[in-house]
Coordinates of C-alpha atoms in Angstrom, one line a residue:
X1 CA 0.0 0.0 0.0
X2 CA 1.3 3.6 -0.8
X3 CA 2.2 6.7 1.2
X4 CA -1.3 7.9 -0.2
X5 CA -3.3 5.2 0.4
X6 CA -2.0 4.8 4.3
X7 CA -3.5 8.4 5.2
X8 CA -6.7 7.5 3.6
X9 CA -7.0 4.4 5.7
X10 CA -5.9 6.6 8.9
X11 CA -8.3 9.1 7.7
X12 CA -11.2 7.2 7.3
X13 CA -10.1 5.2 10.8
X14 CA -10.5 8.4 12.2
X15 CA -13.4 9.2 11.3
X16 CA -14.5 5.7 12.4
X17 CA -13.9 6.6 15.7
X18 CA -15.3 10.5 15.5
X19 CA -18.5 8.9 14.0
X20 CA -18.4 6.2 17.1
X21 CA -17.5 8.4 19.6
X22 CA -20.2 11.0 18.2
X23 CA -23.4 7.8 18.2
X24 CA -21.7 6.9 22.0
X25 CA -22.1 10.6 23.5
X26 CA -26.1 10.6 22.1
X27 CA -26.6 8.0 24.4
X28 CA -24.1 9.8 27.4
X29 CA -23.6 7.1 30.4
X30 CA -25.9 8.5 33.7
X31 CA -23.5 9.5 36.8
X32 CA -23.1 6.4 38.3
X33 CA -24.6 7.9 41.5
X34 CA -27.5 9.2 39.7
X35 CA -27.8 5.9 38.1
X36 CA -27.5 4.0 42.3
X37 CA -30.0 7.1 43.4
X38 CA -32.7 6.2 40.9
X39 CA -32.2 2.5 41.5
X40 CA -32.6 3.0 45.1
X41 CA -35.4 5.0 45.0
X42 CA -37.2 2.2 42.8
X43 CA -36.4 -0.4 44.9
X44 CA -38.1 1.6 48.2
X45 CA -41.3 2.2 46.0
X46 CA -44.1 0.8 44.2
X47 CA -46.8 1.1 42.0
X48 CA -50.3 0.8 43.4
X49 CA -52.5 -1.3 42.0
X50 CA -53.8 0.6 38.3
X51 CA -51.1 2.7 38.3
X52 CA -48.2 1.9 36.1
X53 CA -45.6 5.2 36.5
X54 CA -42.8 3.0 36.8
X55 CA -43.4 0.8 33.9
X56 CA -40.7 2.4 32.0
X57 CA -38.6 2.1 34.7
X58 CA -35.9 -0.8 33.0
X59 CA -32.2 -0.1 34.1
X60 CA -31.0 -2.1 31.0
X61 CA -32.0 1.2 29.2
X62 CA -30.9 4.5 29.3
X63 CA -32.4 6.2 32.9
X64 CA -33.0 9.9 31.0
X65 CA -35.7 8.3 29.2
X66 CA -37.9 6.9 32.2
X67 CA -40.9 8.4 32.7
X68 CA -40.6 11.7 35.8
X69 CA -36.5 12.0 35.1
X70 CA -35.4 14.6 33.0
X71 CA -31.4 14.8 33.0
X72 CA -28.7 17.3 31.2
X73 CA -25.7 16.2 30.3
X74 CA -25.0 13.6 32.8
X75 CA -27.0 14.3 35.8
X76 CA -30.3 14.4 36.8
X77 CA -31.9 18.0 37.1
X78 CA -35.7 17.2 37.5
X79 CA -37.5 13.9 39.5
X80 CA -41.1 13.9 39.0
X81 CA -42.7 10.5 40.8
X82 CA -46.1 9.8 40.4
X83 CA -49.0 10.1 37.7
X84 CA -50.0 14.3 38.4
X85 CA -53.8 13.3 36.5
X86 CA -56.5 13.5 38.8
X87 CA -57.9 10.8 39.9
X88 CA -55.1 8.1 38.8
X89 CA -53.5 6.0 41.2
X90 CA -50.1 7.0 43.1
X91 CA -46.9 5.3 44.7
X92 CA -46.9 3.8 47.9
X93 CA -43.9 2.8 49.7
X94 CA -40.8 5.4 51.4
X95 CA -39.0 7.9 49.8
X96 CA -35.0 6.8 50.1
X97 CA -32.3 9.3 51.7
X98 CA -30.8 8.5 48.0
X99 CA -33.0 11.2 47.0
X100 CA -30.0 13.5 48.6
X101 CA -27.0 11.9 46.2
X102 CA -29.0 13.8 43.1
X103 CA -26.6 17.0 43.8
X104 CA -28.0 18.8 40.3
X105 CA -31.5 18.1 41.4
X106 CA -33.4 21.7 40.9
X107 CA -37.1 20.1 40.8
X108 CA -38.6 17.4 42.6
X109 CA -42.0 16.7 43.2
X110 CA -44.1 13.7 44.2
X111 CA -48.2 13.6 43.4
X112 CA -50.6 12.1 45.3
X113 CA -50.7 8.6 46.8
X114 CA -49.7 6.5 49.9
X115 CA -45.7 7.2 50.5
X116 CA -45.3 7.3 54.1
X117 CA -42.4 7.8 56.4
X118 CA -40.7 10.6 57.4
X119 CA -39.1 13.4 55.4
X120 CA -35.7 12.6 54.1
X121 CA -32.7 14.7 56.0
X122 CA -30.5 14.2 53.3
X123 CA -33.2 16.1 50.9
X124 CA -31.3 19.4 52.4
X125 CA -28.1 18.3 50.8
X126 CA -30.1 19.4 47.2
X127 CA -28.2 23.2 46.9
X128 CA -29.3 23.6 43.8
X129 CA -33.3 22.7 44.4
X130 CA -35.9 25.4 43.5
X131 CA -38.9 23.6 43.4
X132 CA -40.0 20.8 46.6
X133 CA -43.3 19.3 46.3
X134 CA -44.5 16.4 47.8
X135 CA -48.3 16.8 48.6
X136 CA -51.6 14.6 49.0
X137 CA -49.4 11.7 50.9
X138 CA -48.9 10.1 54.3
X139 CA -45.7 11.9 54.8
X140 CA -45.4 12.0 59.3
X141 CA -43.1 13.9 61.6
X142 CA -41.0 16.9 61.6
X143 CA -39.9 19.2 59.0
X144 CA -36.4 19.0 59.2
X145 CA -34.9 22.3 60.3
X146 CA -32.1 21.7 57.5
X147 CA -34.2 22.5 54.8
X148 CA -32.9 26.4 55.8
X149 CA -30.2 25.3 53.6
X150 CA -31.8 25.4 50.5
X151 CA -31.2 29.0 49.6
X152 CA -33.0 28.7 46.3
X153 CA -35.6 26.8 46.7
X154 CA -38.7 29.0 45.3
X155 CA -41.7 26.8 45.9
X156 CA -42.2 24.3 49.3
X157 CA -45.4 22.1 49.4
X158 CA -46.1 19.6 51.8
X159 CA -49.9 19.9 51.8
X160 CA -52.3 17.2 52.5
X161 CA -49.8 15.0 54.7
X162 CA -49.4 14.4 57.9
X163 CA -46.9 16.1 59.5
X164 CA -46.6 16.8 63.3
X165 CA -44.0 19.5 65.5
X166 CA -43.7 23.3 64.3
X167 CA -42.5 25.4 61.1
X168 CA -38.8 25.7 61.3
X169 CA -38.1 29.0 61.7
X170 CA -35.5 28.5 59.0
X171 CA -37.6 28.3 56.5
X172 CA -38.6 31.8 57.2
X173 CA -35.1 33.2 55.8
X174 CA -35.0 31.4 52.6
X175 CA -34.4 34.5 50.6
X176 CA -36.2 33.3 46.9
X177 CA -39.3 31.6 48.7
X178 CA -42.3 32.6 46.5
X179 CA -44.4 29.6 47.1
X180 CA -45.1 27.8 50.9
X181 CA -48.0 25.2 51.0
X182 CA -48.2 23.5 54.5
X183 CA -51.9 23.3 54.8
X184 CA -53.8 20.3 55.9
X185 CA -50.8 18.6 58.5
X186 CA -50.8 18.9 62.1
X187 CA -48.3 21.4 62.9
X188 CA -48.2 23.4 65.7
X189 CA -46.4 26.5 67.7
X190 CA -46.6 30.1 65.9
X191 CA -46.3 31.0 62.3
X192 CA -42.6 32.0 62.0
X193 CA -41.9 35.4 60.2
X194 CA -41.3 34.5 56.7
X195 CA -38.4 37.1 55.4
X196 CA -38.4 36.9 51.5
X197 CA -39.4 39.7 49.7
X198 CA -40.7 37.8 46.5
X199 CA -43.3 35.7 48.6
X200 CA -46.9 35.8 46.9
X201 CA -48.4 32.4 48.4
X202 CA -49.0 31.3 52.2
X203 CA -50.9 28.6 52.3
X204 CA -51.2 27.2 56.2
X205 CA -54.8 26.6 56.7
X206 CA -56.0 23.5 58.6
X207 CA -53.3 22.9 61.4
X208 CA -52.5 23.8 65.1
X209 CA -51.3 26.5 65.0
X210 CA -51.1 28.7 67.7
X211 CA -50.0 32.6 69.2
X212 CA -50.5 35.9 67.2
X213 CA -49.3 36.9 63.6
X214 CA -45.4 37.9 63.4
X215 CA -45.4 41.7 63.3
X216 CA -44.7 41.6 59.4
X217 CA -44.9 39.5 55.8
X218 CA -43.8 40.3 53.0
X219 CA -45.8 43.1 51.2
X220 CA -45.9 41.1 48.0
X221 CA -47.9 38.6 49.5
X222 CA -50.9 38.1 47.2
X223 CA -52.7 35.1 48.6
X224 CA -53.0 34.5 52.4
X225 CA -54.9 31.2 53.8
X226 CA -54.4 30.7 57.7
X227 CA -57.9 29.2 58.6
X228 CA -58.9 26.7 60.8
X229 CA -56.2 27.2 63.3
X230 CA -56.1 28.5 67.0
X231 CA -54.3 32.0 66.3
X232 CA -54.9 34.8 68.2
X233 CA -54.5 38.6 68.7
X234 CA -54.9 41.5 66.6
X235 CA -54.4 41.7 63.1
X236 CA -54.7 45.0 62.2
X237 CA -51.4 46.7 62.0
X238 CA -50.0 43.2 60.2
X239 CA -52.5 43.3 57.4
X240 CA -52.6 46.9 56.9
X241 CA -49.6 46.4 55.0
X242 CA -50.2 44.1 52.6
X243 CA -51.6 45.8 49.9
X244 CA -51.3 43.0 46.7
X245 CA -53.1 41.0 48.6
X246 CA -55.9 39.5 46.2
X247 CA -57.2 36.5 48.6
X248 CA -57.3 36.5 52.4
X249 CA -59.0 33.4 54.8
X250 CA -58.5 33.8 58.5
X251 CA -61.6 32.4 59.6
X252 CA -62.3 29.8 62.5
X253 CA -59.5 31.0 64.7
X254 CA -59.6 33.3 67.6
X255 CA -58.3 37.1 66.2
X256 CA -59.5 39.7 68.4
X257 CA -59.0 43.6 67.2
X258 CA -60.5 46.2 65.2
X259 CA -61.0 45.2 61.2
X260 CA -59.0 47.6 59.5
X261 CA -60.9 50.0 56.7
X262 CA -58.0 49.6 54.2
X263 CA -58.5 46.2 53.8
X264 CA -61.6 47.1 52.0
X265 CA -59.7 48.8 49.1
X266 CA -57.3 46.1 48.5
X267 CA -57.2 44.3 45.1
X268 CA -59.3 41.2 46.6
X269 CA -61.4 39.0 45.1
X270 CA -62.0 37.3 48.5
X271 CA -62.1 37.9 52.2
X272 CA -62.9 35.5 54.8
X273 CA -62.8 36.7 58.5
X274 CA -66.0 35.0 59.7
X275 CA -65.8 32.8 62.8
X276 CA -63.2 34.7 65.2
X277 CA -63.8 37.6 67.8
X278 CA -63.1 41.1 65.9
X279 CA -65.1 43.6 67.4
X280 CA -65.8 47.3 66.4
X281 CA -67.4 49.0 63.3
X282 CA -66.2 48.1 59.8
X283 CA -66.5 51.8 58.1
X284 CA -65.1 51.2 54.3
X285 CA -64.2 54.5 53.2
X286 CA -64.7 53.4 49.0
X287 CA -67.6 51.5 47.6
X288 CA -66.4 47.6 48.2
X289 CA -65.5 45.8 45.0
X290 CA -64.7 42.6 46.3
X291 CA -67.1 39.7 45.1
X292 CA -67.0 38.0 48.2
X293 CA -66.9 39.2 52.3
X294 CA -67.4 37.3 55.1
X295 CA -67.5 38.9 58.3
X296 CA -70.0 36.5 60.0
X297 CA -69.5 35.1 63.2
X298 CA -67.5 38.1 65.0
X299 CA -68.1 40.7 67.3
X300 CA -68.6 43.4 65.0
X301 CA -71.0 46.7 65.4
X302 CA -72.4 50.1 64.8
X303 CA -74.8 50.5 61.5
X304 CA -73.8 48.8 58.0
X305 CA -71.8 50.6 55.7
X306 CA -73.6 51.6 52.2
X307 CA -70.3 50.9 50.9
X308 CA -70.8 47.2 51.1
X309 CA -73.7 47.6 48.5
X310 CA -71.3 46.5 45.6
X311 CA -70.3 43.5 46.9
X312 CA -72.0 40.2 45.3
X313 CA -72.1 37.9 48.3
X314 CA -72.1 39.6 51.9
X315 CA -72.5 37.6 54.7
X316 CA -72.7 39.7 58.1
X317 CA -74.7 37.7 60.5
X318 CA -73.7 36.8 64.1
X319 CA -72.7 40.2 64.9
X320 CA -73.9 43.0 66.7
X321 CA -74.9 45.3 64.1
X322 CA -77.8 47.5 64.7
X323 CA -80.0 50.0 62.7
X324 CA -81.6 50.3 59.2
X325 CA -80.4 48.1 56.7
X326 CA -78.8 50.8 54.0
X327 CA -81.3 51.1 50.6
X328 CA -78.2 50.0 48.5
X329 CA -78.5 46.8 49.6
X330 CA -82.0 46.3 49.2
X331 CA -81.8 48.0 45.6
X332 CA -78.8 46.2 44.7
X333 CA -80.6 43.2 46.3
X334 CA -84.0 43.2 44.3
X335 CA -82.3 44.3 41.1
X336 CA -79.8 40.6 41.8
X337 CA -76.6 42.8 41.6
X338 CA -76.1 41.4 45.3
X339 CA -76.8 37.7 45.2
X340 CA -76.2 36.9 49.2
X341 CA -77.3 38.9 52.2
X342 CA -77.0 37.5 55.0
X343 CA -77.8 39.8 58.2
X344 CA -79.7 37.4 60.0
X345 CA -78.7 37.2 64.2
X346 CA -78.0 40.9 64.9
X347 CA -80.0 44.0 66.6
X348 CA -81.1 45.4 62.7
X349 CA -84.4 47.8 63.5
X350 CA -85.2 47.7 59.7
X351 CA -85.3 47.0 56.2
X352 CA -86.5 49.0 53.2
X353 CA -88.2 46.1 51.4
X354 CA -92.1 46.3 50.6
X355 CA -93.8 43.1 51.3
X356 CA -95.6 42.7 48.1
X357 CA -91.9 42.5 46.7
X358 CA -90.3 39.9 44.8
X359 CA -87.5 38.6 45.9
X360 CA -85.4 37.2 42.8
X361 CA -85.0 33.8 42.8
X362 CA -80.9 33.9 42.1
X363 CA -80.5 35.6 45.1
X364 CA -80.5 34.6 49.0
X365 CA -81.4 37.1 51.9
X366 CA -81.8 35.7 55.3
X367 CA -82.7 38.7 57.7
X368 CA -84.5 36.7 60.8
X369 CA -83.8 37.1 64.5
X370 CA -83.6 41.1 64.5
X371 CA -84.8 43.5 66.0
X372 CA -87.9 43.5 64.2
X373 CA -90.9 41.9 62.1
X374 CA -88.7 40.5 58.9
X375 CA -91.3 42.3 56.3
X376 CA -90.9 39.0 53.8
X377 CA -90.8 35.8 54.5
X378 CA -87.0 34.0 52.9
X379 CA -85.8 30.9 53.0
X380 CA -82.3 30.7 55.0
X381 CA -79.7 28.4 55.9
X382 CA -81.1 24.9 57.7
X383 CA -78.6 26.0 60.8
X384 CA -79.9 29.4 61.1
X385 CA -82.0 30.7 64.5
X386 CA -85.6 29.4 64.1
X387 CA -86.9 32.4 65.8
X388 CA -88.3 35.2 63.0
X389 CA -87.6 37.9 65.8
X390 CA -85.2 38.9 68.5
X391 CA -87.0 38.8 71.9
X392 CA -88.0 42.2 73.4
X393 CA -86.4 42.0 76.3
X394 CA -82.8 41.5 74.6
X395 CA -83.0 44.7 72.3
X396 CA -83.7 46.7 75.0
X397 CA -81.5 45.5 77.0
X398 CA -78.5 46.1 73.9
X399 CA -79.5 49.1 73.5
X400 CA -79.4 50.3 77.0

């Protein structure tokens, strides 16, 4: 063979190998402790029965491909276990401390289903996670204090579990938190101050919680659920503040305090204070446009504002509001701009509302157990007091 015809066979072996080594690097080789995480993590869970997320889970083949893992270059950046449609079986099983040798892990979530056990400590080993979901489970004890660690971690939910001991305060001082979902556990002790400045959702509704409100959130809080807790004191000076919010729930808890009138002129859509102790008039000082308010079950007094004439479902009963119902409400009421008014269970005097009227049939007005004779007859809620008027003696007696 010539001089010539040797560089064309090096050539073309060459390009042999470029072509070889090019085929080999579409199918790169998983980190080998990505590759033992996943495998571990398989091994500690299972399908339940009509579910079949892991039935493309076969470690002859390449792991990037299995359904929930999404890689780049050789590591795994996103675990998502579980089938997220509604209504389609889960996993049951543990989550492995493996979970914590994925180091480029920035996403891991898993969907509803029957993994119990406890929360992983080595998941605060992930630096790089943004995004920790793991919701509608049996998950049980503490939130470990560690997860402070994860300095960019946007979004935490651990709804719908069943998680016991209180809210590490290290949470609070994650500095990129935009996103915490605890609601539905057990926790318990006080709401820790939460110190991120990009926060839009707090979502602790249906714990233990217990104690007053830390003295500040973040004013770019937009949604706000704390219901069905045991929290206490005032909230006026803490919610004053928050001015984005669009959606606030504090009911069935104990808050005490003055309302404050600039909550009315907040961009919400709904506000849910019923069933605590505030006390005191609610004055708005601008016509109210949020569709829904709630301020049954409270303390609350003094005449009702005409303000609250905009508003399509008002609920005020349980109070101690007294005097004429305003005409707003009545016109707003008859012409079905207002769809719920509920007043019933205060010291009213009267309402503006001729017999012979009719009452549309969209709309719900319950005014019984007032101080006086309700002038129509409306059908209200099955719990509601049975008597149409307030004794007598017990009007007299509140205004004295």
């Amino acid at each position: 063979m010539g001089k010539q015809g040797r560089k064309r066979l090096v050539s073309y072996a060459l390009f042999l190998a470029a072509l070889f080594q090019c085929r080999f690097l579409a199918f790169a080789i998983l980190d080998p402790l990505d590759f033992l995480a996943l495998q571990l993590i398989r091994k500690s869970m299972n399908d339940l029965p009509g579910s079949s997320f892991f039935a493309s889970w076969d470690f002859t083949s390449d792991p990037c491909n299995f359904t929930g893992v999404y890689c780049e270059s050789d590591k795994v950046i996103a675990l998502n276990l579980g089938d997220p449609r509604a209504g389609f079986p889960g996993l049951t099983g543990r989550l492995d401390t493996a979970i914590g040798k994925l180091s480029a892990l920035t996403e891991f979530s898993l969907v509803p289903g029957r993994v119990f056990g406890s929360l992983p400590m080595s998941i605060s080993r992930l630096e790089n996670l943004r995004v920790l979901a793991i919701t509608r489970n049996f998950i049980s004890g503490d939130i470990p204090a560690s997860l402070g660690r994860l300095r960019r971690l946007k979004t935490l939910d651990l709804s719908y579990n069943r998680l016991t001991g209180k809210i590490p305060r290290s949470i609070g001082t994650l500095p990129e938190l935009t996103n915490v979902l605890l609601c539905h556990n057990n926790l318990s002790g006080s709401v820790p101050p939460f110190l991120s400045q990009a926060l839009t959702r707090l979502d602790l509704k249906r714990n233990a919680l217990t104690g007053s409100l830390p003295s500040s959130f973040s004013p770019s809080l937009q949604f706000l659920s704390l219901s069905w807790n045991q929290l206490t004191g005032p909230v006026d000076s803490v919610l004053s503040r928050l001015d984005q919010l669009s959606f606030i729930d504090l009911s069935f808890n104990r808050f005490t305090g003055p309302i404050p009138d600039r909550i009315f002129s907040f961009p919400l859509t709904n506000l849910h204070l019923q069933r605590n102790s505030f006390y005191g008039p609610v004055q708005p000082g601008d016509q109210v446009k949020i569709s829904t308010v709630d301020l049954s079950h409270n303390m609350l007094s003094g005449r009702i504002s005409p303000m609250f004439s905009t508003v399509q479902n008002l609920y005020l009963n349980h109070n101690r509001f007294t005097g004429q119902v305003p005409d707003s409400l009545v016109d707003r009421l008859l012409s079905a701009s207002l769809q719920t008014l509920y007043l019933q269970h205060n010291f009213l005097t009267g309402i503006g509302i001729n017999p012979a009227a009719e009452i549309p049939q969209s709309t719900s007005l319950c005014i019984q157990y007032n101080c006086m004779v309700p002038p129509v007859q409306t059908p209200c809620p099955l719990k509601s007091e049975t008597q149409k008027t307030r004794p007598t003696s017990l009007c007299n007696e509140w205004r004295g």
